[in-house]
């Protein structure tokens, strides 16, 4: 007789995690979060790409659907304006 079918996979236990790194000196800016409950997994991660754009990937994994992702790429917010020294006062002649 043929071997018995493999047992179904064990259910995914509930869990959640998140982390973030923002280091302006090195340019590192990324974060991630993920949660599993009721057999479904949902999460998101964000990275600052080398071209300066921010890429955010939101994803789900549920049942037989596999990894389903939505990717959004956007420009980072502009830096605050740099203010120089105030102009020198105009000379006055009396």
mmCIF file of N, CA and C in Angstrom:
data_model
loop_
_atom_site.group_PDB
_atom_site.id
_atom_site.type_symbol
_atom_site.label_atom_id
_atom_site.label_comp_id
_atom_site.label_asym_id
_atom_site.label_seq_id
_atom_site.Cartn_x
_atom_site.Cartn_y
_atom_site.Cartn_z
ATOM 1 N N UNK A 1 0.841 -1.207 0.000
ATOM 2 C CA UNK A 1 0.000 0.000 0.000
ATOM 3 C C UNK A 1 0.877 1.259 0.000
ATOM 4 N N UNK A 2 0.348 2.352 -0.514
ATOM 5 C CA UNK A 2 1.127 3.605 -0.529
ATOM 6 C C UNK A 2 1.291 4.130 0.900
ATOM 7 N N UNK A 3 2.338 4.909 1.103
ATOM 8 C CA UNK A 3 2.547 5.461 2.453
ATOM 9 C C UNK A 3 1.421 6.446 2.795
ATOM 10 N N UNK A 4 1.155 6.615 4.070
ATOM 11 C CA UNK A 4 0.086 7.547 4.447
ATOM 12 C C UNK A 4 0.493 8.986 4.122
ATOM 13 N N UNK A 5 -0.484 9.840 3.898
ATOM 14 C CA UNK A 5 -0.137 11.243 3.594
ATOM 15 C C UNK A 5 0.514 11.899 4.814
ATOM 16 N N UNK A 6 1.324 12.914 4.571
ATOM 17 C CA UNK A 6 1.963 13.597 5.707
ATOM 18 C C UNK A 6 0.906 14.309 6.554
ATOM 19 N N UNK A 7 1.190 14.490 7.818
ATOM 20 C CA UNK A 7 0.217 15.188 8.662
ATOM 21 C C UNK A 7 0.123 16.659 8.260
ATOM 22 N N UNK A 8 -0.996 17.290 8.545
ATOM 23 C CA UNK A 8 -1.109 18.721 8.202
ATOM 24 C C UNK A 8 -0.109 19.530 9.026
ATOM 25 N N UNK A 9 0.299 20.678 8.505
ATOM 26 C CA UNK A 9 1.261 21.489 9.257
ATOM 27 C C UNK A 9 0.652 21.959 10.579
ATOM 28 N N UNK A 10 1.506 22.146 11.550
ATOM 29 C CA UNK A 10 1.044 22.629 12.853
ATOM 30 C C UNK A 10 0.546 24.065 12.711
ATOM 31 N N UNK A 11 -0.458 24.443 13.480
ATOM 32 C CA UNK A 11 -0.937 25.830 13.388
ATOM 33 C C UNK A 11 0.142 26.813 13.851
ATOM 34 N N UNK A 12 0.087 27.999 13.292
ATOM 35 C CA UNK A 12 1.056 29.037 13.647
ATOM 36 C C UNK A 12 0.644 29.628 14.995
ATOM 37 N N UNK A 13 1.534 29.597 15.975
ATOM 38 C CA UNK A 13 1.171 30.200 17.264
ATOM 39 C C UNK A 13 1.125 31.727 17.139
ATOM 40 N N UNK A 14 0.281 32.391 17.917
ATOM 41 C CA UNK A 14 0.236 33.856 17.836
ATOM 42 C C UNK A 14 1.551 34.481 18.313
ATOM 43 N N UNK A 15 1.968 35.541 17.642
ATOM 44 C CA UNK A 15 3.157 36.290 18.052
ATOM 45 C C UNK A 15 3.094 37.679 17.437
ATOM 46 N N UNK A 16 3.914 38.563 17.936
ATOM 47 C CA UNK A 16 4.041 39.910 17.374
ATOM 48 C C UNK A 16 5.434 40.428 17.707
ATOM 49 N N UNK A 17 6.002 41.207 16.779
ATOM 50 C CA UNK A 17 7.285 41.863 17.045
ATOM 51 C C UNK A 17 7.369 43.133 16.224
ATOM 52 N N UNK A 18 8.245 44.026 16.632
ATOM 53 C CA UNK A 18 8.538 45.217 15.843
ATOM 54 C C UNK A 18 9.887 45.773 16.280
ATOM 55 N N UNK A 19 10.509 46.523 15.376
ATOM 56 C CA UNK A 19 11.759 47.215 15.692
ATOM 57 C C UNK A 19 11.947 48.346 14.698
ATOM 58 N N UNK A 20 12.795 49.283 15.055
ATOM 59 C CA UNK A 20 13.091 50.403 14.164
ATOM 60 C C UNK A 20 14.501 50.903 14.449
ATOM 61 N N UNK A 21 15.158 51.383 13.393
ATOM 62 C CA UNK A 21 16.489 51.980 13.502
ATOM 63 C C UNK A 21 16.462 53.289 12.723
ATOM 64 N N UNK A 22 16.893 54.361 13.367
ATOM 65 C CA UNK A 22 17.046 55.646 12.688
ATOM 66 C C UNK A 22 18.352 56.255 13.178
ATOM 67 N N UNK A 23 19.344 56.246 12.309
ATOM 68 C CA UNK A 23 20.657 56.794 12.641
ATOM 69 C C UNK A 23 21.027 57.780 11.543
ATOM 70 N N UNK A 24 20.795 59.056 11.795
ATOM 71 C CA UNK A 24 21.030 60.059 10.758
ATOM 72 C C UNK A 24 22.502 60.186 10.391
ATOM 73 N N UNK A 25 23.392 59.886 11.315
ATOM 74 C CA UNK A 25 24.825 59.991 11.016
ATOM 75 C C UNK A 25 25.242 58.980 9.949
ATOM 76 N N UNK A 26 24.767 57.735 10.065
ATOM 77 C CA UNK A 26 25.145 56.700 9.096
ATOM 78 C C UNK A 26 24.159 56.604 7.938
ATOM 79 N N UNK A 27 22.966 57.187 8.091
ATOM 80 C CA UNK A 27 21.950 57.091 7.049
ATOM 81 C C UNK A 27 21.063 55.875 7.187
ATOM 82 N N UNK A 28 21.261 55.064 8.219
ATOM 83 C CA UNK A 28 20.399 53.893 8.415
ATOM 84 C C UNK A 28 19.017 54.339 8.864
ATOM 85 N N UNK A 29 17.990 53.864 8.150
ATOM 86 C CA UNK A 29 16.606 54.171 8.492
ATOM 87 C C UNK A 29 15.770 52.997 8.016
ATOM 88 N N UNK A 30 15.383 52.126 8.936
ATOM 89 C CA UNK A 30 14.547 50.994 8.563
ATOM 90 C C UNK A 30 13.727 50.548 9.759
ATOM 91 N N UNK A 31 12.650 49.831 9.470
ATOM 92 C CA UNK A 31 11.792 49.322 10.541
ATOM 93 C C UNK A 31 11.037 48.110 10.025
ATOM 94 N N UNK A 32 10.506 47.338 10.962
ATOM 95 C CA UNK A 32 9.707 46.166 10.604
ATOM 96 C C UNK A 32 8.733 45.875 11.730
ATOM 97 N N UNK A 33 7.609 45.304 11.355
ATOM 98 C CA UNK A 33 6.644 44.815 12.334
ATOM 99 C C UNK A 33 5.897 43.650 11.705
ATOM 100 N N UNK A 34 5.529 42.698 12.538
ATOM 101 C CA UNK A 34 4.812 41.520 12.048
ATOM 102 C C UNK A 34 3.960 40.968 13.177
ATOM 103 N N UNK A 35 2.798 40.420 12.801
ATOM 104 C CA UNK A 35 1.898 39.821 13.780
ATOM 105 C C UNK A 35 1.253 38.587 13.160
ATOM 106 N N UNK A 36 1.148 37.540 13.961
ATOM 107 C CA UNK A 36 0.460 36.321 13.531
ATOM 108 C C UNK A 36 -0.670 36.062 14.514
ATOM 109 N N UNK A 37 -1.860 35.836 13.969
ATOM 110 C CA UNK A 37 -2.989 35.454 14.807
ATOM 111 C C UNK A 37 -4.008 34.727 13.943
ATOM 112 N N UNK A 38 -4.636 33.749 14.532
ATOM 113 C CA UNK A 38 -5.655 32.947 13.846
ATOM 114 C C UNK A 38 -5.132 32.360 12.537
ATOM 115 N N UNK A 39 -3.865 31.970 12.511
ATOM 116 C CA UNK A 39 -3.310 31.315 11.330
ATOM 117 C C UNK A 39 -2.905 32.244 10.205
ATOM 118 N N UNK A 40 -3.064 33.547 10.385
ATOM 119 C CA UNK A 40 -2.689 34.512 9.344
ATOM 120 C C UNK A 40 -1.528 35.364 9.848
ATOM 121 N N UNK A 41 -0.680 35.782 8.927
ATOM 122 C CA UNK A 41 0.462 36.635 9.251
ATOM 123 C C UNK A 41 0.324 37.923 8.449
ATOM 124 N N UNK A 42 0.543 39.049 9.116
ATOM 125 C CA UNK A 42 0.525 40.346 8.437
ATOM 126 C C UNK A 42 1.704 41.146 8.955
ATOM 127 N N UNK A 43 2.325 41.903 8.063
ATOM 128 C CA UNK A 43 3.466 42.689 8.494
ATOM 129 C C UNK A 43 3.802 43.785 7.515
ATOM 130 N N UNK A 44 4.825 44.528 7.892
ATOM 131 C CA UNK A 44 5.289 45.635 7.066
ATOM 132 C C UNK A 44 6.748 45.891 7.399
ATOM 133 N N UNK A 45 7.528 46.236 6.379
ATOM 134 C CA UNK A 45 8.886 46.698 6.642
ATOM 135 C C UNK A 45 9.183 47.889 5.755
ATOM 136 N N UNK A 46 10.085 48.747 6.233
ATOM 137 C CA UNK A 46 10.423 49.985 5.549
ATOM 138 C C UNK A 46 11.938 50.102 5.499
ATOM 139 N N UNK A 47 12.460 50.492 4.344
ATOM 140 C CA UNK A 47 13.900 50.711 4.202
ATOM 141 C C UNK A 47 14.150 51.999 3.421
ATOM 142 N N UNK A 48 15.256 52.646 3.741
ATOM 143 C CA UNK A 48 15.713 53.793 2.973
ATOM 144 C C UNK A 48 16.692 53.259 1.939
ATOM 145 N N UNK A 49 16.310 53.353 0.670
ATOM 146 C CA UNK A 49 17.147 52.803 -0.391
ATOM 147 C C UNK A 49 18.346 53.699 -0.667
ATOM 148 N N UNK A 50 19.323 53.159 -1.387
ATOM 149 C CA UNK A 50 20.545 53.902 -1.711
ATOM 150 C C UNK A 50 20.251 55.131 -2.570
ATOM 151 N N UNK A 51 19.141 55.103 -3.337
ATOM 152 C CA UNK A 51 18.798 56.258 -4.170
ATOM 153 C C UNK A 51 18.031 57.323 -3.396
ATOM 154 N N UNK A 52 17.872 57.144 -2.077
ATOM 155 C CA UNK A 52 17.202 58.135 -1.245
ATOM 156 C C UNK A 52 15.709 57.942 -1.105
ATOM 157 N N UNK A 53 15.139 57.000 -1.842
ATOM 158 C CA UNK A 53 13.702 56.752 -1.751
ATOM 159 C C UNK A 53 13.397 55.807 -0.590
ATOM 160 N N UNK A 54 12.201 55.957 -0.031
ATOM 161 C CA UNK A 54 11.746 55.091 1.051
ATOM 162 C C UNK A 54 10.848 54.019 0.439
ATOM 163 N N UNK A 55 11.183 52.758 0.684
ATOM 164 C CA UNK A 55 10.379 51.648 0.176
ATOM 165 C C UNK A 55 9.669 50.991 1.357
ATOM 166 N N UNK A 56 8.345 50.897 1.255
ATOM 167 C CA UNK A 56 7.540 50.250 2.286
ATOM 168 C C UNK A 56 6.867 49.034 1.669
ATOM 169 N N UNK A 57 7.054 47.873 2.291
ATOM 170 C CA UNK A 57 6.444 46.628 1.830
ATOM 171 C C UNK A 57 5.465 46.173 2.905
ATOM 172 N N UNK A 58 4.183 46.101 2.552
ATOM 173 C CA UNK A 58 3.153 45.556 3.439
ATOM 174 C C UNK A 58 2.793 44.187 2.890
ATOM 175 N N UNK A 59 2.662 43.194 3.761
ATOM 176 C CA UNK A 59 2.442 41.838 3.265
ATOM 177 C C UNK A 59 1.504 41.059 4.170
ATOM 178 N N UNK A 60 0.930 40.002 3.577
ATOM 179 C CA UNK A 60 0.102 39.046 4.310
ATOM 180 C C UNK A 60 0.446 37.648 3.831
ATOM 181 N N UNK A 61 0.248 36.688 4.705
ATOM 182 C CA UNK A 61 0.358 35.271 4.369
ATOM 183 C C UNK A 61 -0.815 34.605 5.066
ATOM 184 N N UNK A 62 -1.698 34.011 4.262
ATOM 185 C CA UNK A 62 -2.870 33.373 4.852
ATOM 186 C C UNK A 62 -3.250 32.159 4.013
ATOM 187 N N UNK A 63 -3.381 31.030 4.672
ATOM 188 C CA UNK A 63 -3.777 29.809 3.972
ATOM 189 C C UNK A 63 -2.822 29.473 2.850
ATOM 190 N N UNK A 64 -3.386 29.111 1.707
ATOM 191 C CA UNK A 64 -2.577 28.723 0.552
ATOM 192 C C UNK A 64 -2.247 29.894 -0.372
ATOM 193 N N UNK A 65 -2.554 31.121 0.047
ATOM 194 C CA UNK A 65 -2.329 32.275 -0.832
ATOM 195 C C UNK A 65 -0.852 32.588 -1.016
ATOM 196 N N UNK A 66 -0.014 32.135 -0.088
ATOM 197 C CA UNK A 66 1.407 32.453 -0.171
ATOM 198 C C UNK A 66 1.669 33.873 0.294
ATOM 199 N N UNK A 67 2.839 34.381 -0.030
ATOM 200 C CA UNK A 67 3.272 35.719 0.377
ATOM 201 C C UNK A 67 2.687 36.728 -0.599
ATOM 202 N N UNK A 68 1.801 37.602 -0.116
ATOM 203 C CA UNK A 68 1.172 38.621 -0.957
ATOM 204 C C UNK A 68 1.661 39.979 -0.466
ATOM 205 N N UNK A 69 2.355 40.709 -1.341
ATOM 206 C CA UNK A 69 2.977 41.968 -0.927
ATOM 207 C C UNK A 69 2.449 43.145 -1.729
ATOM 208 N N UNK A 70 2.450 44.300 -1.088
ATOM 209 C CA UNK A 70 2.136 45.575 -1.724
ATOM 210 C C UNK A 70 3.342 46.473 -1.465
ATOM 211 N N UNK A 71 3.978 46.952 -2.530
ATOM 212 C CA UNK A 71 5.205 47.739 -2.400
ATOM 213 C C UNK A 71 4.918 49.181 -2.809
ATOM 214 N N UNK A 72 5.295 50.113 -1.942
ATOM 215 C CA UNK A 72 5.134 51.539 -2.218
ATOM 216 C C UNK A 72 6.505 52.191 -2.069
ATOM 217 N N UNK A 73 6.890 52.978 -3.073
ATOM 218 C CA UNK A 73 8.167 53.692 -3.028
ATOM 219 C C UNK A 73 7.869 55.180 -3.101
ATOM 220 N N UNK A 74 8.474 55.942 -2.196
ATOM 221 C CA UNK A 74 8.223 57.381 -2.166
ATOM 222 C C UNK A 74 9.505 58.131 -1.840
ATOM 223 N N UNK A 75 9.499 59.409 -2.175
ATOM 224 C CA UNK A 75 10.639 60.255 -1.835
ATOM 225 C C UNK A 75 10.580 60.587 -0.356
ATOM 226 N N UNK A 76 11.729 60.731 0.279
ATOM 227 C CA UNK A 76 11.722 61.110 1.699
ATOM 228 C C UNK A 76 11.276 62.561 1.849
ATOM 229 N N UNK A 77 10.843 62.962 3.043
ATOM 230 C CA UNK A 77 10.485 64.371 3.231
ATOM 231 C C UNK A 77 11.718 65.244 3.028
ATOM 232 N N UNK A 78 11.515 66.472 2.559
ATOM 233 C CA UNK A 78 12.686 67.334 2.341
ATOM 234 C C UNK A 78 13.347 67.682 3.670
ATOM 235 N N UNK A 79 14.650 67.902 3.641
ATOM 236 C CA UNK A 79 15.333 68.278 4.891
ATOM 237 C C UNK A 79 14.893 69.674 5.316
ATOM 238 N N UNK A 80 15.019 69.978 6.582
ATOM 239 C CA UNK A 80 14.665 71.335 7.012
ATOM 240 C C UNK A 80 15.602 72.342 6.359
ATOM 241 N N UNK A 81 15.119 73.564 6.154
ATOM 242 C CA UNK A 81 15.994 74.546 5.500
ATOM 243 C C UNK A 81 17.214 74.849 6.363
ATOM 244 N N UNK A 82 18.312 75.060 5.686
ATOM 245 C CA UNK A 82 19.547 75.417 6.391
ATOM 246 C C UNK A 82 19.631 76.937 6.423
ATOM 247 N N UNK A 83 19.733 77.475 7.591
ATOM 248 C CA UNK A 83 19.811 78.924 7.730
ATOM 249 C C UNK A 83 21.262 79.326 7.943
ATOM 250 N N UNK A 84 21.719 80.261 7.132
ATOM 251 C CA UNK A 84 23.077 80.759 7.269
ATOM 252 C C UNK A 84 23.119 81.918 8.254
ATOM 253 N N UNK A 85 24.261 82.493 8.351
ATOM 254 C CA UNK A 85 24.426 83.651 9.231
ATOM 255 C C UNK A 85 23.622 84.816 8.666
ATOM 256 N N UNK A 86 23.092 85.681 9.534
ATOM 257 C CA UNK A 86 22.355 86.838 9.020
ATOM 258 C C UNK A 86 23.308 87.766 8.270
ATOM 259 N N UNK A 87 22.771 88.534 7.337
ATOM 260 C CA UNK A 87 23.653 89.434 6.579
ATOM 261 C C UNK A 87 24.261 90.493 7.503
ATOM 262 N N UNK A 88 25.427 90.949 7.119
ATOM 263 C CA UNK A 88 26.097 92.000 7.901
ATOM 264 C C UNK A 88 25.298 93.290 7.772
ATOM 265 N N UNK A 89 25.272 94.093 8.817
ATOM 266 C CA UNK A 89 24.531 95.358 8.712
ATOM 267 C C UNK A 89 25.174 96.267 7.663
ATOM 268 N N UNK A 90 24.343 97.056 7.043
ATOM 269 C CA UNK A 90 24.846 97.996 6.041
ATOM 270 C C UNK A 90 25.634 99.098 6.745
ATOM 271 N N UNK A 91 26.667 99.569 6.098
ATOM 272 C CA UNK A 91 27.420 100.656 6.731
ATOM 273 C C UNK A 91 26.560 101.921 6.808
ATOM 274 N N UNK A 92 26.764 102.698 7.819
ATOM 275 C CA UNK A 92 26.035 103.972 7.922
ATOM 276 C C UNK A 92 27.052 105.108 7.915
ATOM 277 N N UNK A 93 26.722 106.166 7.203
ATOM 278 C CA UNK A 93 27.614 107.321 7.079
ATOM 279 C C UNK A 93 26.912 108.518 7.693
ATOM 280 N N UNK A 94 27.622 109.231 8.496
ATOM 281 C CA UNK A 94 27.027 110.436 9.085
ATOM 282 C C UNK A 94 27.830 111.661 8.747
#
